[in-house]
XYZ file of C-alpha atoms in Angstrom:
533
model
C 36.138 25.589 34.114
C 35.251 26.568 37.657
C 35.945 30.229 38.761
C 35.859 31.066 42.618
C 36.536 34.599 43.918
C 37.456 35.154 47.605
C 35.214 37.457 49.582
C 37.915 40.090 49.901
C 38.506 39.928 46.002
C 41.959 39.481 46.725
C 42.080 35.716 44.955
C 40.805 34.656 42.030
C 40.931 30.708 41.780
C 40.624 28.985 38.406
C 39.945 25.119 38.384
C 40.312 23.276 35.358
C 37.222 20.864 34.210
C 39.149 17.961 33.202
C 39.226 16.135 36.613
C 42.713 16.843 37.696
C 43.336 18.516 41.203
C 45.953 21.105 40.183
C 44.716 24.805 39.997
C 45.719 28.123 39.398
C 45.669 31.007 42.019
C 45.690 34.475 40.837
C 46.666 36.738 43.539
C 45.601 40.693 42.878
C 47.626 43.110 45.058
C 45.479 46.205 46.120
C 45.257 48.985 43.738
C 47.444 46.900 41.174
C 46.169 44.722 38.235
C 48.620 41.733 37.032
C 49.077 40.659 33.591
C 48.046 37.426 34.498
C 44.958 38.570 36.079
C 44.548 40.554 32.848
C 44.761 37.640 30.796
C 42.309 35.781 32.995
C 39.473 38.592 32.657
C 39.935 38.637 28.740
C 39.173 34.843 28.768
C 36.616 35.081 30.632
C 34.918 37.946 28.393
C 35.713 35.687 25.572
C 33.645 32.991 26.727
C 30.544 35.624 27.581
C 31.114 37.033 23.999
C 30.776 33.464 22.195
C 27.576 32.906 24.301
C 26.025 36.334 23.291
C 26.789 35.585 19.643
C 25.448 32.249 19.617
C 22.112 33.262 21.373
C 21.976 36.442 18.804
C 22.300 33.847 15.604
C 19.604 31.761 16.966
C 17.287 34.509 17.644
C 18.102 35.722 14.110
C 17.164 32.427 12.158
C 14.035 32.079 14.490
C 12.382 35.278 13.694
C 13.422 37.555 10.701
C 14.087 40.589 11.800
C 16.797 42.917 12.639
C 17.713 43.676 16.324
C 20.895 44.480 18.152
C 22.821 42.301 19.982
C 21.819 43.243 23.355
C 18.183 43.755 22.267
C 18.223 40.086 20.858
C 19.914 38.793 23.960
C 17.237 40.400 25.871
C 14.423 39.352 23.917
C 16.212 35.668 24.180
C 16.841 35.623 27.663
C 14.032 37.686 29.619
C 10.921 35.818 28.809
C 12.525 32.898 30.385
C 13.723 34.536 33.420
C 10.451 36.222 34.282
C 8.771 32.777 33.145
C 6.678 34.246 30.155
C 6.386 32.311 27.076
C 7.867 33.612 23.827
C 5.202 35.425 21.550
C 4.585 34.182 18.109
C 5.987 36.038 15.182
C 3.190 35.291 13.053
C 0.788 38.188 12.194
C -2.329 37.988 13.966
C -4.245 38.866 10.607
C -3.249 35.388 9.584
C -5.080 33.784 12.364
C -7.835 35.588 11.991
C -8.431 34.886 7.739
C -7.727 30.861 8.437
C -10.337 30.922 11.450
C -13.194 32.047 9.311
C -16.187 29.928 8.469
C -16.153 28.125 5.531
C -18.780 29.340 3.073
C -20.779 26.856 0.904
C -19.535 27.362 -2.514
C -17.009 29.787 -1.490
C -14.302 28.186 -4.112
C -16.894 27.009 -6.579
C -16.049 27.906 -10.161
C -13.241 30.367 -9.457
C -10.330 30.418 -11.731
C -8.236 32.778 -9.626
C -7.226 30.189 -7.176
C -3.620 28.801 -7.275
C -4.002 24.933 -8.411
C -0.469 23.890 -7.031
C 1.951 25.214 -4.502
C 4.261 26.239 -7.160
C 1.346 28.501 -8.640
C 0.837 29.688 -4.978
C 4.722 30.748 -4.506
C 4.823 32.689 -8.014
C 1.668 34.478 -6.928
C 3.046 35.353 -3.759
C 6.460 36.389 -5.027
C 4.985 38.404 -8.298
C 2.178 40.098 -6.411
C 3.934 41.555 -3.752
C 0.914 40.710 -1.142
C 0.617 41.614 2.714
C 0.090 38.826 5.055
C -3.954 39.528 5.091
C -4.039 38.713 1.045
C -1.422 35.889 1.774
C -3.613 34.490 4.226
C -6.681 34.689 2.181
C -5.161 33.008 -1.052
C -3.769 30.058 1.237
C -6.941 29.698 2.650
C -8.777 29.407 -0.607
C -6.339 27.042 -2.002
C -6.447 24.944 1.174
C -10.184 24.837 1.109
C -10.297 23.966 -2.678
C -7.435 20.736 -2.272
C -9.841 19.631 0.631
C -13.088 19.654 -1.702
C -10.950 17.808 -4.442
C -9.564 15.403 -1.778
C -12.773 14.519 -0.552
C -14.665 13.975 -3.727
C -11.806 11.601 -4.705
C -11.900 9.846 -1.724
C -15.758 9.447 -1.944
C -15.613 8.279 -5.635
C -13.189 5.772 -4.334
C -15.389 4.495 -1.639
C -18.302 4.112 -3.995
C -16.215 2.104 -6.476
C -15.121 0.100 -3.939
C -18.365 -0.550 -2.747
C -19.798 -1.595 -6.355
C -16.508 -3.672 -6.779
C -17.369 -5.573 -3.315
C -21.480 -6.066 -3.711
C -21.113 -7.198 -7.234
C -20.592 -11.049 -7.974
C -17.847 -11.279 -10.079
C -18.306 -13.090 -13.375
C -15.344 -15.575 -12.607
C -17.219 -16.855 -9.135
C -20.804 -16.593 -11.083
C -19.385 -19.087 -13.810
C -18.258 -21.001 -11.270
C -21.634 -21.661 -9.825
C -23.060 -22.120 -13.083
C -20.372 -24.766 -14.217
C -20.950 -26.825 -10.627
C -24.993 -26.769 -10.944
C -24.441 -28.432 -14.349
C -21.800 -30.644 -13.175
C -24.475 -31.567 -10.195
C -27.048 -32.349 -13.171
C -25.036 -34.528 -15.321
C -22.788 -36.397 -12.839
C -23.539 -38.753 -10.397
C -20.380 -38.457 -9.006
C -21.234 -34.835 -8.033
C -24.398 -35.805 -6.275
C -22.810 -37.889 -3.586
C -24.099 -37.709 0.058
C -22.091 -35.572 2.100
C -20.871 -37.032 4.554
C -21.061 -40.813 3.306
C -23.701 -43.170 5.282
C -21.191 -44.670 7.656
C -19.642 -41.202 8.716
C -22.903 -39.479 9.562
C -22.689 -40.546 13.605
C -19.356 -38.261 13.773
C -21.955 -35.137 13.216
C -23.246 -35.388 16.558
C -20.127 -37.201 18.373
C -18.736 -34.573 20.290
C -15.257 -36.200 20.708
C -14.725 -34.980 17.279
C -13.773 -31.096 16.568
C -16.830 -29.494 15.194
C -16.284 -26.123 12.611
C -19.380 -24.339 11.362
C -19.212 -22.478 8.227
C -21.783 -20.246 6.680
C -21.354 -19.244 3.264
C -23.004 -18.958 -0.160
C -19.532 -18.426 -1.708
C -18.117 -22.311 -3.060
C -14.405 -20.611 -3.522
C -14.138 -19.143 -0.287
C -16.034 -21.911 1.402
C -13.333 -24.368 -0.279
C -10.245 -22.168 0.845
C -11.845 -22.067 4.314
C -12.146 -25.837 4.344
C -8.727 -26.734 2.591
C -6.650 -24.407 5.057
C -8.160 -25.955 8.122
C -7.754 -29.347 6.967
C -4.342 -29.053 5.500
C -3.043 -27.102 9.042
C -4.966 -29.838 11.419
C -2.497 -32.204 12.776
C -5.316 -34.731 13.418
C -7.531 -34.430 10.248
C -9.613 -37.384 10.735
C -10.928 -35.935 14.137
C -12.305 -32.906 11.885
C -16.064 -32.232 10.874
C -16.783 -29.151 9.264
C -20.544 -28.370 8.806
C -21.252 -26.060 5.673
C -24.304 -24.123 5.841
C -25.512 -22.420 2.666
C -28.587 -21.109 1.114
C -30.975 -22.855 -1.463
C -29.584 -21.387 -4.610
C -25.832 -22.311 -3.690
C -26.597 -25.707 -2.241
C -25.907 -28.016 -5.638
C -23.056 -25.923 -6.459
C -21.653 -26.438 -2.999
C -22.179 -30.052 -2.962
C -20.907 -30.769 -6.356
C -17.530 -28.993 -5.272
C -16.996 -30.902 -2.361
C -18.219 -34.209 -3.556
C -15.558 -33.696 -6.720
C -12.749 -32.478 -4.018
C -12.923 -34.737 -0.959
C -10.839 -33.621 1.974
C -10.479 -37.108 3.386
C -10.118 -37.955 6.225
C -11.901 -35.081 7.542
C -15.807 -35.259 7.479
C -17.407 -32.457 5.435
C -21.060 -31.810 5.898
C -23.264 -29.860 3.216
C -26.519 -28.564 4.335
C -29.224 -25.598 3.215
C -30.974 -23.952 5.660
C -33.928 -25.346 4.368
C -32.677 -29.027 5.102
C -33.048 -27.945 8.979
C -35.908 -28.892 10.691
C -35.609 -25.910 13.079
C -36.421 -23.827 10.271
C -39.338 -25.695 9.300
C -41.072 -25.330 12.267
C -42.427 -21.954 11.865
C -41.675 -18.463 11.972
C -37.757 -17.674 12.293
C -36.874 -14.491 13.995
C -33.926 -14.282 12.019
C -35.982 -14.061 8.588
C -38.667 -11.915 10.090
C -35.886 -9.133 11.354
C -34.133 -9.188 7.586
C -37.286 -8.687 6.077
C -38.023 -5.650 8.578
C -34.581 -4.831 8.116
C -34.488 -4.500 4.202
C -37.625 -2.387 4.375
C -36.710 -0.012 6.714
C -33.241 0.517 4.611
C -34.979 0.616 1.248
C -36.951 3.512 2.979
C -34.446 5.217 4.671
C -31.133 5.047 2.936
C -32.360 6.266 -0.256
C -29.456 3.856 -2.148
C -25.647 5.007 -2.574
C -26.723 8.021 -4.994
C -28.295 9.585 -2.120
C -25.322 8.615 0.480
C -22.697 10.002 -1.829
C -24.473 13.311 -2.477
C -24.204 14.198 0.850
C -21.555 16.862 1.151
C -21.228 17.481 4.876
C -20.304 14.328 6.011
C -16.707 13.190 6.329
C -15.762 10.241 3.743
C -15.151 7.699 6.408
C -18.973 8.289 7.458
C -19.926 7.711 4.048
C -17.931 4.680 3.584
C -19.723 3.266 6.848
C -23.115 3.672 5.354
C -22.114 2.366 1.607
C -20.583 -0.746 3.508
C -24.010 -1.006 5.520
C -25.519 -0.960 2.035
C -23.560 -4.370 1.221
C -25.642 -7.711 0.410
C -23.235 -9.229 3.067
C -24.804 -7.232 5.921
C -28.171 -8.369 4.976
C -27.475 -12.048 3.983
C -28.725 -14.784 6.005
C -25.367 -16.554 6.518
C -24.307 -13.377 8.116
C -27.162 -13.766 10.704
C -27.356 -17.409 11.140
C -25.014 -17.474 13.919
C -27.213 -16.289 16.000
C -28.855 -19.731 15.945
C -26.253 -22.095 16.335
C -27.709 -23.878 19.537
C -30.846 -24.791 17.550
C -29.093 -25.909 14.636
C -26.866 -28.031 16.321
C -29.033 -29.376 19.312
C -26.553 -32.328 19.697
C -23.404 -30.491 19.882
C -21.525 -29.142 23.149
C -18.991 -26.836 21.715
C -17.955 -25.855 17.958
C -15.539 -23.174 16.440
C -17.495 -20.683 13.788
C -15.698 -19.631 11.018
C -16.248 -16.892 8.559
C -15.795 -17.613 4.525
C -13.105 -14.539 4.372
C -10.589 -16.442 6.861
C -7.506 -18.683 6.113
C -6.373 -21.143 8.794
C -2.951 -21.594 9.226
C -2.175 -23.487 12.048
C -4.174 -26.451 13.916
C -7.054 -25.184 15.776
C -7.570 -28.309 17.873
C -5.977 -26.567 20.910
C -8.931 -24.123 20.803
C -11.060 -27.133 22.463
C -9.004 -26.885 25.610
C -9.500 -23.060 26.059
C -11.458 -22.778 29.682
C -14.137 -20.683 29.023
C -14.964 -20.081 32.742
C -18.635 -20.231 32.073
C -18.560 -17.849 29.439
C -20.239 -18.512 25.960
C -18.276 -16.812 23.128
C -14.510 -17.119 23.119
C -13.239 -14.095 21.005
C -10.324 -11.889 20.150
C -10.740 -8.229 21.378
C -10.169 -5.364 19.171
C -9.011 -2.478 21.192
C -5.287 -3.458 21.971
C -2.456 -4.308 19.744
C 0.158 -2.518 17.530
C -1.945 -2.044 14.559
C -3.431 1.098 15.899
C -5.946 1.180 13.005
C -7.675 -2.241 13.070
C -6.983 -2.630 16.768
C -8.527 0.431 17.915
C -12.292 -0.615 17.945
C -14.450 0.109 20.955
C -18.233 0.143 21.504
C -18.041 3.789 20.262
C -16.886 2.102 17.162
C -20.042 0.604 16.651
C -22.724 1.824 18.692
C -24.305 5.357 18.386
C -23.801 6.823 21.746
C -25.817 10.002 20.705
C -28.789 7.998 21.026
C -30.123 8.012 24.651
C -31.025 4.071 24.231
C -27.307 3.366 23.793
C -26.032 5.901 26.076
C -28.166 4.646 28.968
C -26.947 1.066 28.701
C -23.429 0.826 27.687
C -20.017 2.103 27.903
C -18.720 3.626 24.861
C -15.063 3.142 25.806
C -15.638 -0.838 26.613
C -13.306 -2.758 24.515
C -15.249 -4.500 21.408
C -14.458 -7.964 20.325
C -14.463 -9.704 16.617
C -16.545 -11.913 14.743
C -14.916 -14.323 12.279
C -13.248 -16.975 14.279
C -15.254 -17.453 17.511
C -15.276 -20.600 19.923
C -19.240 -20.843 21.174
C -19.953 -23.210 23.965
C -23.460 -24.070 23.100
C -24.098 -25.770 26.346
C -23.634 -22.542 28.477
C -25.457 -20.442 25.577
C -28.532 -22.536 25.925
C -28.836 -21.428 29.620
C -28.737 -17.874 28.318
C -31.225 -15.336 27.143
C -28.623 -14.088 24.202
C -30.918 -14.699 21.365
C -33.836 -12.739 22.745
C -31.659 -9.970 23.443
C -30.202 -10.018 19.994
C -33.967 -9.763 18.552
C -34.947 -7.244 21.013
C -32.342 -4.887 20.166
C -32.506 -5.644 16.436
C -36.294 -4.605 17.024
C -35.142 -1.430 18.897
C -32.730 -0.601 15.900
C -35.258 -1.120 13.426
C -38.227 1.180 15.482
C -35.216 3.994 15.758
C -34.918 4.282 12.008
C -31.580 2.218 12.032
C -30.131 5.062 13.963
C -28.494 2.745 16.985
C -25.864 1.550 14.383
C -24.797 1.070 10.759
C -23.515 -2.522 10.077
C -25.531 -5.607 10.142
C -24.634 -8.204 12.874
C -21.730 -7.127 15.045
C -23.405 -4.342 16.901
C -26.582 -6.281 17.962
C -23.874 -9.328 18.581
C -21.907 -6.729 20.986
C -25.133 -6.117 22.510
C -26.429 -9.523 22.831
C -23.130 -11.183 23.893
C -22.423 -8.586 26.635
C -20.613 -9.969 29.681
C -20.474 -13.578 28.042
C -17.369 -13.012 26.261
C -14.118 -14.853 26.877
C -10.762 -13.222 25.519
C -8.544 -15.056 23.751
C -5.017 -14.763 22.366
C -4.846 -12.435 19.422
C -2.872 -14.926 17.813
C -5.989 -16.901 16.958
C -7.552 -14.074 14.945
C -5.637 -11.517 13.021
C -8.166 -8.847 11.624
C -8.381 -6.409 8.943
C -6.568 -7.865 5.946
C -9.333 -6.655 3.621
C -9.063 -3.041 4.698
C -5.453 -2.663 5.803
C -3.432 -2.269 3.204
C -0.465 -1.510 5.660
C -0.382 -4.988 7.060
C 2.683 -6.254 7.138
C 3.122 -9.783 5.372
C 5.321 -11.331 8.158
C 2.788 -10.118 10.730
C 0.043 -12.104 8.591
C 1.770 -14.785 7.743
C 2.399 -15.808 11.541
C -0.763 -15.541 12.897
C -2.988 -18.607 13.245
C -6.309 -17.117 11.737
C -6.141 -14.388 9.313
C -9.333 -12.346 8.347
C -9.959 -10.593 5.226
C -12.730 -8.670 6.996
C -13.254 -5.001 4.739
C -14.378 -4.485 1.272
C -11.116 -5.725 -0.085
C -12.136 -9.353 -0.238
C -8.994 -12.083 -1.673
C -11.064 -13.141 -4.349
C -11.775 -9.882 -5.758
C -9.741 -7.713 -8.124
C -9.427 -4.939 -5.500
C -7.534 -7.094 -3.237
C -4.029 -6.051 -1.989
C -2.050 -7.797 -4.002
C 0.676 -8.269 -1.402
C -1.498 -10.093 0.891
C -3.609 -12.349 -1.491
C -0.779 -14.732 -1.909
C -1.895 -15.912 1.647
C -5.455 -17.268 0.705
C -4.523 -18.137 -3.075
C -2.029 -20.765 -1.933
C -4.881 -22.930 -1.048
C -6.558 -22.712 -4.617
C -5.989 -25.025 -7.025
C -5.408 -23.120 -10.172
C -4.991 -26.261 -12.369
C -8.486 -27.298 -11.533
C -10.508 -27.593 -14.488
C -13.524 -25.667 -12.935
C -10.928 -22.980 -11.680
C -9.218 -22.761 -15.108
C -12.178 -22.792 -17.377
C -13.690 -19.997 -15.316
C -10.688 -17.897 -15.750
C -9.999 -17.709 -11.989
C -6.096 -16.830 -11.719
C -3.861 -16.203 -8.971
C -3.166 -12.551 -9.616
């Protein structure tokens, strides 16, 4: 409704708001007020009265205090007219109490602190406490709950660390069974690959994949998923690198479970001529790293005993103790150009991945002179997994790191990488890697916590070509909220994190993506009680 009053105050025009052009004119004679005029004045007054009532009701709900209608209206409108913010109705004493620093052992051994919200509300109602006592009780209760939550979280991380670091008895059984089979069964000692296929190992017309693993079951899943999803399995060559103790079980498995027409090679590190020529930097670095860690870390008990650090920091330090991060299999990728001197390009696969599509298109990716084709890890819908920048891995409070790198630069992922070995041989990537490993050791491991990715981020800095995220989905070993449908549609999924799919702590909703490539009716699998769930 629109109201127009003439300058002489002799005419009032009321325009309806429904869009039609008719209007009502009210004539006001000097000194007289008509009934029609009185009607419209009452109508206007009724509208204003309803407006005041609504404002007053809202004010009463917002703040539980009594005020007159005009007073409430004034408090509601005046600050907005004057451009001032409405003041909080929370007593200042509450803020003061809650802002006080937390004293050590402030709530330790106390029995008078409410244990639940129900207990707290009962105390407040029965005690009739003032605002200050209310704030003190609330503060004590929150501190107690925080301490208990932190303790429970750290215990969870400790249990997960123990579970992920130990070798499950089923995997140990599988290794022993296969080693025995290798000794007693000539079929398990077949040369891999057969002599007639050996030339393919250095033929660059094939698709060459490299897998470094000391886990037979994990390696079998990677190999099976790779070959089964390949459109041209006859052009696939998988080079499996393992250590001395796992070589015989690994050879026995792939001898007895051929993946023809794909070509599988199994070699132990000591079979490579390059490793036998003298000092190997990776071995020296590992020895030094192990010595420094044993001296300065104090083991898992010392890490858990720290009552100051946040649970996430404790979890990272526990993970740094994992044998995986000190494993030769984890460091070996920095020597790929030396291990495969005849190859121009390879795709490196971790043993905790599952291939779900044909990977041959990766050989068509134009690297533009770069060495490492990888997925960046700072963009994507999953903000927990895909939020990793250099500051997530490197310690930028250390001047050596702060002076050389940008903390907000996007990180990238190990696990499924395209390596142009030809371009790599024209760089100093490997030397840079070991230079920074040495710097970390000299700095008492203060430049970074975890094993090979941080020095890898540094060594390949400026040599990374970003590839589509479809080729490498991360986080299935530490992100429980990963949707099955999203994981199922990715080209390669990576169970990085503690919850490996072959462990009891694996996320049950994601494990089937890995388990579908295990033949649970196989005699070795059944005899070692390896089950789908």
